[in-house]
Coordinates of C-alpha atoms and ligand atoms in Angstrom, one line a residue:
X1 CA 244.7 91.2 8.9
X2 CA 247.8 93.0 7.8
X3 CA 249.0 95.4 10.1
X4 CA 250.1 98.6 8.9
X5 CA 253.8 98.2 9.5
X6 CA 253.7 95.6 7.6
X7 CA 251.8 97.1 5.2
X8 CA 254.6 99.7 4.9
X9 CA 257.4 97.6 4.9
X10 CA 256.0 95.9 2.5
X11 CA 255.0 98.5 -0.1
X12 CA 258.1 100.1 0.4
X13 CA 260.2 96.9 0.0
X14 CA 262.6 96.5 -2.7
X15 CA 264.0 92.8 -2.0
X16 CA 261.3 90.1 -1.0
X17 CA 262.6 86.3 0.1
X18 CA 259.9 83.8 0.6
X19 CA 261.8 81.2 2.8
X20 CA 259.3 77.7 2.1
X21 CA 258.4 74.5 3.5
X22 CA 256.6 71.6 3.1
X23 CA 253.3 73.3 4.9
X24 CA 253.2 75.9 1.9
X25 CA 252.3 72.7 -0.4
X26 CA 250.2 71.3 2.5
X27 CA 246.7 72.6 0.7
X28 CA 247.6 70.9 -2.8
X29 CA 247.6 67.5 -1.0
X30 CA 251.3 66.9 -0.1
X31 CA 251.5 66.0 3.2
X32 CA 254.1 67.6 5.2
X33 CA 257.0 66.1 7.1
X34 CA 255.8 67.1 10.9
X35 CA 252.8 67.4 11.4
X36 CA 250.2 64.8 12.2
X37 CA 249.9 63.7 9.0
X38 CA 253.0 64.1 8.0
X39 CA 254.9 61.3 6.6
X40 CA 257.8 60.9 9.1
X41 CA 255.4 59.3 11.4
X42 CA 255.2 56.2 9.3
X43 CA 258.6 56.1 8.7
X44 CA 261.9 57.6 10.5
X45 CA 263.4 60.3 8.6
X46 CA 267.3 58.3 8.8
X47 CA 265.8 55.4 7.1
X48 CA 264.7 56.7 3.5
X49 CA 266.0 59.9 3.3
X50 CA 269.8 59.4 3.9
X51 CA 272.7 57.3 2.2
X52 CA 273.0 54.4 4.8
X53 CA 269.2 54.0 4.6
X54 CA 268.7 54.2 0.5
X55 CA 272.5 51.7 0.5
X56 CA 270.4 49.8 2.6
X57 CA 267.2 49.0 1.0
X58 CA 267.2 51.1 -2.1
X59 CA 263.9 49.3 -3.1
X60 CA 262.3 50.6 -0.1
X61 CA 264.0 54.4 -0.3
X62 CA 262.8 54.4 -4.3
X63 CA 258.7 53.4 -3.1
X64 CA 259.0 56.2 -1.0
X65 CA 260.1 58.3 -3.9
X66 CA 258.2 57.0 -6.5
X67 CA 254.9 57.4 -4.5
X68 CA 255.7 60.8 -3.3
X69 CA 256.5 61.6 -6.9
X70 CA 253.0 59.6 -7.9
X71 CA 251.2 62.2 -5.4
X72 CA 253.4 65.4 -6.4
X73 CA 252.3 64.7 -10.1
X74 CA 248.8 64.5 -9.0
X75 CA 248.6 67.9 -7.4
X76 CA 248.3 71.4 -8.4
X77 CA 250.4 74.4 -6.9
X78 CA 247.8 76.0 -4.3
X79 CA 246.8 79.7 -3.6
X80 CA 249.8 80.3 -1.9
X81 CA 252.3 79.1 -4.2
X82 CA 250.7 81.4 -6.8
X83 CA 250.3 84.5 -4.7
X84 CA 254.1 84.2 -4.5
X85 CA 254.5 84.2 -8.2
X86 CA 251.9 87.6 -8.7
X87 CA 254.2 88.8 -5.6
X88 CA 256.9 89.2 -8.5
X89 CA 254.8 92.0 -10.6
X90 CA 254.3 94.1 -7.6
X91 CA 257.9 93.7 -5.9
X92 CA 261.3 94.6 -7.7
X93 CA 262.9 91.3 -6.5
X94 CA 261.4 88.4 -5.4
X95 CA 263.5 85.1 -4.2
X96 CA 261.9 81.8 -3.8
X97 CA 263.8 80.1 -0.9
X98 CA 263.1 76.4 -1.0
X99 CA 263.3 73.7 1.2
X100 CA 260.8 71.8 -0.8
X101 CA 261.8 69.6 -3.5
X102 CA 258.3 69.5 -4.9
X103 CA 258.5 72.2 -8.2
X104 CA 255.8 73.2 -7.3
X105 CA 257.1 77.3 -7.2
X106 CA 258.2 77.0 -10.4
X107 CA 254.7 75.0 -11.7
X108 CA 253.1 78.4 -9.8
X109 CA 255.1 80.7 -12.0
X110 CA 257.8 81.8 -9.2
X111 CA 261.1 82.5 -11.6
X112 CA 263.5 82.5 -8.9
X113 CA 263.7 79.7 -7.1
X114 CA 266.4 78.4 -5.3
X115 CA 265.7 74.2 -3.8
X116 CA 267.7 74.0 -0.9
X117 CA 267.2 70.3 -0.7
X118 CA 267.3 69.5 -4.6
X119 CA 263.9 68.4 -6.7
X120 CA 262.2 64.8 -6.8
X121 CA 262.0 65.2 -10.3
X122 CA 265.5 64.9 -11.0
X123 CA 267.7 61.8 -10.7
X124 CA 271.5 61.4 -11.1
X125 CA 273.7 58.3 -10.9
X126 CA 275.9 57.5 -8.2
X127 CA 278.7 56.2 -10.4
X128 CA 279.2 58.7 -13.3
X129 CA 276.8 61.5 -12.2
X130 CA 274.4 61.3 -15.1
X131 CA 271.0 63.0 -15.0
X132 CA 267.6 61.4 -15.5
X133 CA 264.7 63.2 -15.5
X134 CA 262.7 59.4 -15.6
X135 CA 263.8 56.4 -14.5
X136 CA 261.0 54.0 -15.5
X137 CA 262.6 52.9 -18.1
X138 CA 265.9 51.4 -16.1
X139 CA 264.2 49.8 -13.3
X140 CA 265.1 46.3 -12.7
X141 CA 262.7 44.9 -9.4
X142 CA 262.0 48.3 -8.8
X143 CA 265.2 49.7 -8.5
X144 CA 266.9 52.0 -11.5
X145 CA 270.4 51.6 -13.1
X146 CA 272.5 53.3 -15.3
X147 CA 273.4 52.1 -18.5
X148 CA 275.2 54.8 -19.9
X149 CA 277.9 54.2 -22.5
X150 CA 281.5 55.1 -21.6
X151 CA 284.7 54.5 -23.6
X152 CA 282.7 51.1 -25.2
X153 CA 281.1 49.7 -21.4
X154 CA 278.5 50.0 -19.9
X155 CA 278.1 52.0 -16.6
X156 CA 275.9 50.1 -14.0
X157 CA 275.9 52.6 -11.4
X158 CA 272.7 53.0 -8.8
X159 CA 270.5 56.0 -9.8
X160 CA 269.4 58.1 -6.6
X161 CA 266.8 60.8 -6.8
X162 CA 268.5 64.5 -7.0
X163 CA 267.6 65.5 -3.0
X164 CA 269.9 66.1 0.0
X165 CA 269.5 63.6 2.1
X166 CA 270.2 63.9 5.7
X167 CA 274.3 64.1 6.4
X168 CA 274.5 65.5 3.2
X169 CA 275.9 69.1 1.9
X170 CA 273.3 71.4 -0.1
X171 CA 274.3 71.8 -3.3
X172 CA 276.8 74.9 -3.5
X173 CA 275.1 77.1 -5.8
X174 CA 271.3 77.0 -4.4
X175 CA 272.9 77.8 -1.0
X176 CA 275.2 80.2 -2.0
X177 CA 271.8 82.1 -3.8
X178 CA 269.7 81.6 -0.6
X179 CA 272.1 83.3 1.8
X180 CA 273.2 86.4 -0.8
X181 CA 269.3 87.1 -1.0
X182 CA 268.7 86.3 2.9
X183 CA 271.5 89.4 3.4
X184 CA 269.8 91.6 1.1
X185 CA 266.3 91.3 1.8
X186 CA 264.2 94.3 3.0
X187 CA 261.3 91.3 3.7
X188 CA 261.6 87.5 4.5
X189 CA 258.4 85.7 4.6
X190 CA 259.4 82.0 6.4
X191 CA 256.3 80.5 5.2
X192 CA 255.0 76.4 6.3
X193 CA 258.1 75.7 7.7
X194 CA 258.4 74.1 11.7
X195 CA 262.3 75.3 11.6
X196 CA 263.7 72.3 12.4
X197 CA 266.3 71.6 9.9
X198 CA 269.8 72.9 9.6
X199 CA 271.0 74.7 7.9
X200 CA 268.4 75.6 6.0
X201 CA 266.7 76.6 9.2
X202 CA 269.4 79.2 10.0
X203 CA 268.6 81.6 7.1
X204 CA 265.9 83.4 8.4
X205 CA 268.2 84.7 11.5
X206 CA 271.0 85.6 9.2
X207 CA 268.6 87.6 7.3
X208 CA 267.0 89.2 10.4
X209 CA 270.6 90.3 11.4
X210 CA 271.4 92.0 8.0
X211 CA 267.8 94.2 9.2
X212 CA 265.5 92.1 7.6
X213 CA 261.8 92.5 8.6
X214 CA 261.0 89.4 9.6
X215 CA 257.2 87.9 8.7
X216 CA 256.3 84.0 10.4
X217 CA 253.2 82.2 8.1
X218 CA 251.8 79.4 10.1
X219 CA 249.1 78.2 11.0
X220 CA 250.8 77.5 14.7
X221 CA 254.2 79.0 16.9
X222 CA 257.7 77.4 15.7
X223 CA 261.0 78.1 17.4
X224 CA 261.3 81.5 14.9
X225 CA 258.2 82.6 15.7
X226 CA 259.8 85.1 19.1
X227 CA 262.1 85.8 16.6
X228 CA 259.8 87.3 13.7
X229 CA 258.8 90.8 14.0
X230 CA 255.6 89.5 12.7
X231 CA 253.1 86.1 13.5
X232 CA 250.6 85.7 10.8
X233 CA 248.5 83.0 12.5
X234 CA 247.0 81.2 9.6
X235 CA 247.9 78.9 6.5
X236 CA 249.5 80.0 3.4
X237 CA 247.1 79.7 1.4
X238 CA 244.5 82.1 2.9
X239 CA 247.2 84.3 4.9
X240 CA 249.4 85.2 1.3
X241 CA 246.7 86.1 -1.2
X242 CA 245.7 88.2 1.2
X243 CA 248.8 90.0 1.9
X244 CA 249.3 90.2 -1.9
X245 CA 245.7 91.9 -1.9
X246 CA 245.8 94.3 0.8
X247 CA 248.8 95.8 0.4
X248 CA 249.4 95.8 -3.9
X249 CA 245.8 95.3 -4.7
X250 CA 246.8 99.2 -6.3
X251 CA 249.5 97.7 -8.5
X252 CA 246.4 94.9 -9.9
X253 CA 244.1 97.4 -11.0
Ligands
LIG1 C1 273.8 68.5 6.9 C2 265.0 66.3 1.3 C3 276.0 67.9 7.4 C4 264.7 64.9 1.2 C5 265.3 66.9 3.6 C6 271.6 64.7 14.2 C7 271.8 63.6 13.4 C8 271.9 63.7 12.0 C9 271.9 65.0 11.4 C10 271.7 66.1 12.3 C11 271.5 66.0 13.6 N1 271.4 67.2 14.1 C12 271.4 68.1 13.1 C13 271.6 67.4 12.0 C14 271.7 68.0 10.7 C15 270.5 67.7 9.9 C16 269.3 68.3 10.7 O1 269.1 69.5 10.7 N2 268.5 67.3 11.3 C17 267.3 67.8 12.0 C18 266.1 67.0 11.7 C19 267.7 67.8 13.5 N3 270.6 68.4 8.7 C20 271.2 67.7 7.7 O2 271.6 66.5 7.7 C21 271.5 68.5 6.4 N4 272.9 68.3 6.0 O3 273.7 69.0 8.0 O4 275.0 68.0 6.4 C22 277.2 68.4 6.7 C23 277.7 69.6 7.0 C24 278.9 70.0 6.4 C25 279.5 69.2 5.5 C26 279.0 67.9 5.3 C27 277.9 67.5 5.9 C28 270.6 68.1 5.3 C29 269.2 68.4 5.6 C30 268.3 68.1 4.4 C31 267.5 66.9 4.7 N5 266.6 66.7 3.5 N6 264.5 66.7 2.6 C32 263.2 64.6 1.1 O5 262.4 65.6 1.2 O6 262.9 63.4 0.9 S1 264.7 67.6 5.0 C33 263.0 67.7 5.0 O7 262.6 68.5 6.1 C34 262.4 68.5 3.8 O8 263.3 69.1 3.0 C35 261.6 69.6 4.5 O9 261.4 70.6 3.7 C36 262.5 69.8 5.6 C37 262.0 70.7 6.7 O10 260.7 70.4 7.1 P1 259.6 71.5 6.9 O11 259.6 71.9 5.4 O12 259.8 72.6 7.9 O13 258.3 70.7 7.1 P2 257.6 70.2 8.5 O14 256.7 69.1 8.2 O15 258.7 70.0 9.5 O16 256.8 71.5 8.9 C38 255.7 71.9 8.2 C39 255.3 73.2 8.8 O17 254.2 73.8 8.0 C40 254.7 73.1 10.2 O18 255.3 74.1 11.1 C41 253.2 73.3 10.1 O19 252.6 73.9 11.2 C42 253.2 74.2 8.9 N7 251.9 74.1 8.1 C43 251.1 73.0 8.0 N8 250.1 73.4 7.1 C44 250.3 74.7 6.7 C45 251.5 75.1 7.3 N9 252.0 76.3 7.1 C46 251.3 77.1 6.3 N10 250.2 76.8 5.7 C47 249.6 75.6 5.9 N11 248.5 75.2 5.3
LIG2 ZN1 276.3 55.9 -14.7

């Protein structure tokens, strides 16, 4: 399954970047965004996850979210999630590029991790920026505020989950992570991701341009795939333990 140059490159690899999305969770039961399950079919992208559409109906936007956190709490971090993580005892330096916003990396043991598009288990309110890691306890019909003291009032600013929504900058730091270890990887693996959305979507080029070798995981073609020096036709979850096998299974002995 793994050909020998990638074998090589591989084994010989100082700098490994996984670059994920939402197909690498597809096989703990998170549907993904795309495909024909996903969950854009039911509803349009523009209407839940951007500021017009949450200003708009926030009850609506914080279903969404609350069901999608329901489901995320439900699940486990898959095969491929955790051959990521033993990735890090056979490779010097392994980065966790994320468009994902499930924690599920981190639940897998992945200790670098960088979420691109934020993490549905964090919350922040729109008026004075304070973090809530729950909300159930400030909803009023369904939708949270914040009641945090300042200077003797009460704020009673909208909380919004902690996720870039569409129109929206990535936060500074995680992007700022992403592209340093995009231009110092030997190896990117772009893993369950169709490629669509920008600019998350434009690291894998970058990287291929600083001379990374380029590895697609899917179980079908994207628009990266005639760029990737290599086309693992399969899903992550079969396609990454293996790679983590063949070519360390030395190191696990
Ligand atoms: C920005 C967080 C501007 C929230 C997400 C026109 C109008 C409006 C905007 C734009 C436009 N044209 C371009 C844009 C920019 C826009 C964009 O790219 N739109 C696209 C759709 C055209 N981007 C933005 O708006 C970004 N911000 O540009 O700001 C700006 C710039 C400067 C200054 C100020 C402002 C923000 C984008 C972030 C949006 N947030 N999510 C939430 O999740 O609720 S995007 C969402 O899509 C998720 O993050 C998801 O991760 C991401 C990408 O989807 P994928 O992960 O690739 O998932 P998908 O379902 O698409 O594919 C799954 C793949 O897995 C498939 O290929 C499938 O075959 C494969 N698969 C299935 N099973 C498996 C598998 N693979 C392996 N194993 C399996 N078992
Ligand atoms: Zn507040």
């Amino acid at each position: 399954m793994i050909s020998e140059l990638l074998r090589k490159r591989l084994a010989a690899a100082e700098f490994v970047v996984a670059f994920t999305g939402a197909g690498i969770s597809a096989e703990s039961g998170v549907p993904t965004f795309r495909s024909n399950d996903g969950i854009w079919k039911k509803f349009k992208p523009e209407e839940l996850a951007s500021v017009d559409g949450f200003m708009r109906n926030p009850e609506l936007v914080w279903h969404w979210y609350s069901e999608r956190r329901k489901v995320i709490r439900s699940v486990q971090p898959n095969a491929g999630h955790r051959a990521l993580a033993a990735l890090e005892q056979c490779v010097p330096f392994v980065t966790v590029v994320t468009q994902n916003i499930d924690n599920l990396h981190r639940r897998a043991g992945s200790t670098r991790v960088f979420e691109l598009h934020g993490n549905i288990e964090r919350n922040y309110c729109m008026q004075c920026g304070t973090t809530f890691m729950d909300v159930e306890t400030h909803l009023i019909e369904g939708i949270p505020y914040c009641r945090t003291e300042r200077n003797g009032k009460a704020c009673s600013g909208l909380i919004r989950p902690d996720v870039v929504w569409f129109g929206e900058i990535l936060p500074e730091d995680e992007w700022n992570g992403a592209v340093a270890a995009m231009e110092s990887a030997d190896v990117v693996l772009s893993i369950g991701t169709s490629g669509v959305v920008f600019p998350a979507a434009s690291l894998p080029y970058s990287a291929k341009q600083h001379g990374a070798f380029l590895v697609e995981v899917n179980p079908e073609p994207t628009p990266l795939t005639e760029s990737a020096d290599e086309f693992l036709h399969g899903a992550a979850g079969i396609v990454l333990p293996t790679i983590v096998e063949e070519v360390f299974s030395h190191h696990n002995k």
